[in-house]
Coordinates of C-alpha atoms in Angstrom, one line a residue:
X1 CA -69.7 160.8 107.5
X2 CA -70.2 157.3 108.2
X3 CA -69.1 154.3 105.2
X4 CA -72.4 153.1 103.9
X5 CA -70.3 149.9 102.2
X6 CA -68.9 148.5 106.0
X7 CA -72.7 148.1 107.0
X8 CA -73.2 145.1 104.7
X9 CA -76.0 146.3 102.4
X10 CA -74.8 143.9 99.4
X11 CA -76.0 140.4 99.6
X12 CA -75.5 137.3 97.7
X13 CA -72.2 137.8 96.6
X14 CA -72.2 141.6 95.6
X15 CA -69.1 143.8 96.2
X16 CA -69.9 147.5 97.6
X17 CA -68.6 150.4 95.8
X18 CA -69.0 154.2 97.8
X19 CA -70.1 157.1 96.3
X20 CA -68.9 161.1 96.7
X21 CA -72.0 161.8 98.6
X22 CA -72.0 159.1 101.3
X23 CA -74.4 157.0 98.9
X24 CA -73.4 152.9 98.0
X25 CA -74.0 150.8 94.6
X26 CA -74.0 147.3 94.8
X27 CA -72.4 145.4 92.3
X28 CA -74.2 142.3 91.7
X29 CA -73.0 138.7 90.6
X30 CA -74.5 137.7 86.8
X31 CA -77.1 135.6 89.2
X32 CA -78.8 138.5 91.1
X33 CA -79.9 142.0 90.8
X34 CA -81.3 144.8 92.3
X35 CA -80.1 148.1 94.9
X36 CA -78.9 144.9 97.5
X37 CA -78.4 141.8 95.2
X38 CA -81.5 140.6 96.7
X39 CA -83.9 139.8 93.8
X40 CA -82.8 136.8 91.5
X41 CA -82.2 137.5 87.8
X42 CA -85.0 136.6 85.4
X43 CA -83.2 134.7 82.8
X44 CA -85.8 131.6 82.6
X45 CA -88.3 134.2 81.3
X46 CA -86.5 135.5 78.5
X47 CA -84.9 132.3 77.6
X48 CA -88.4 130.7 77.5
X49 CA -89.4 133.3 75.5
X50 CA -86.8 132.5 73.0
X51 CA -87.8 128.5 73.2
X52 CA -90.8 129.5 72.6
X53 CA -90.8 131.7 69.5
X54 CA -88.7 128.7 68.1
X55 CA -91.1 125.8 69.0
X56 CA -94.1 127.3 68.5
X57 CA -94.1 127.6 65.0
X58 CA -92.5 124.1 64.4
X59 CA -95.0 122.3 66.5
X60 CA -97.7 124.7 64.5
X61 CA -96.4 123.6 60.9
X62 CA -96.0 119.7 62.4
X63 CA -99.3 120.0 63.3
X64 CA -100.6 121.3 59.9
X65 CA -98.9 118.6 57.9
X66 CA -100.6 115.9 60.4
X67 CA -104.0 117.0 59.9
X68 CA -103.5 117.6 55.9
X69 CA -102.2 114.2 55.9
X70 CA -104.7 112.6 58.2
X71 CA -107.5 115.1 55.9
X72 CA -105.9 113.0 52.9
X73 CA -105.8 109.4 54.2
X74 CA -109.4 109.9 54.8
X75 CA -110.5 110.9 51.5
X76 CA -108.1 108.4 49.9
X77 CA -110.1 105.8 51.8
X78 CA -113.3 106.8 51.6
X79 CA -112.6 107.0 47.3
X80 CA -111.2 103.5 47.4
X81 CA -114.3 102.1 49.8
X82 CA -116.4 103.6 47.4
X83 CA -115.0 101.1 44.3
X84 CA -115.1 98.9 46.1
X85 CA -117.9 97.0 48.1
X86 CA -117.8 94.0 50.1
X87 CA -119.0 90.8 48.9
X88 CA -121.6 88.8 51.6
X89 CA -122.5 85.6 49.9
X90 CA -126.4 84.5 50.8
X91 CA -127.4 81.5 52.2
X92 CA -127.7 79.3 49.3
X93 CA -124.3 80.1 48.2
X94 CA -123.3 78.4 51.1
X95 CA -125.0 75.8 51.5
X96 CA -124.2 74.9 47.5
X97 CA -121.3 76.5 46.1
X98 CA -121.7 74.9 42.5
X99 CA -124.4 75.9 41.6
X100 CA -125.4 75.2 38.0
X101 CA -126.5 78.3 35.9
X102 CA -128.2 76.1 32.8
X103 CA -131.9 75.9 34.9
X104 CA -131.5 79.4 35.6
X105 CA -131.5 80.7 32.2
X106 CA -131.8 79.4 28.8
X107 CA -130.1 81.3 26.1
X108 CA -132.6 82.0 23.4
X109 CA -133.1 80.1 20.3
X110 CA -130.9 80.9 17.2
X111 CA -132.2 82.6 14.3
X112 CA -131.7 81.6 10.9
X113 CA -132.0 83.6 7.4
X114 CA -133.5 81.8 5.2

């Protein structure tokens, strides 16, 4: 029976190991996998994974708090526009700022008890 482990069947690194019944098993470096060493390991999936299920609900709540705050602001700004308005002066104002309030409006006579 021939030695399946002096035909080369492990790649990338791998060391052969014979079985009883003329059969081989690779055994692979931590980089690759598979019955030859052939296929690359799949450690960016599960560490991605992990990444994931930590900044995903981090950037969640960090997006939450932004749009409460910016929801806030908002209000906060629209109560204090609301108080208060803007003041446009008219023409006249300008043209006169004193402007004397004694032809405008004459305070009513006194009344006396007799």
């Amino acid at each position: 029976m021939e030695n399946p482990c002096q035909e080369g069947f492990c790649h990338n690194g791998g060391t052969c190991e014979c079985g009883d019944k003329g059969e081989y098993i690779c055994r692979c470096t931590s980089d690759y996998t598979g019955r030859n060493c052939t296929e690359p390991e799949k450690y960016l999936g599960s560490q991605a994974l992990n990444i994931m299920v930590i900044v995903g609900p981090i950037v969640g709540f960090l997006l939450l708090i932004a749009t409460i705050s910016l929801i806030a602001l908002f209000m906060m700004a629209r109560k204090k526009r609301a108080t208060r308005g803007t003041y446009s002066p008219s023409a006249q104002e300008f043209s006169n700022p004193r402007v004397e309030m004694d032809n405008v409006m004459k305070p009513p006579p006194e009344e006396r008890l007799i």
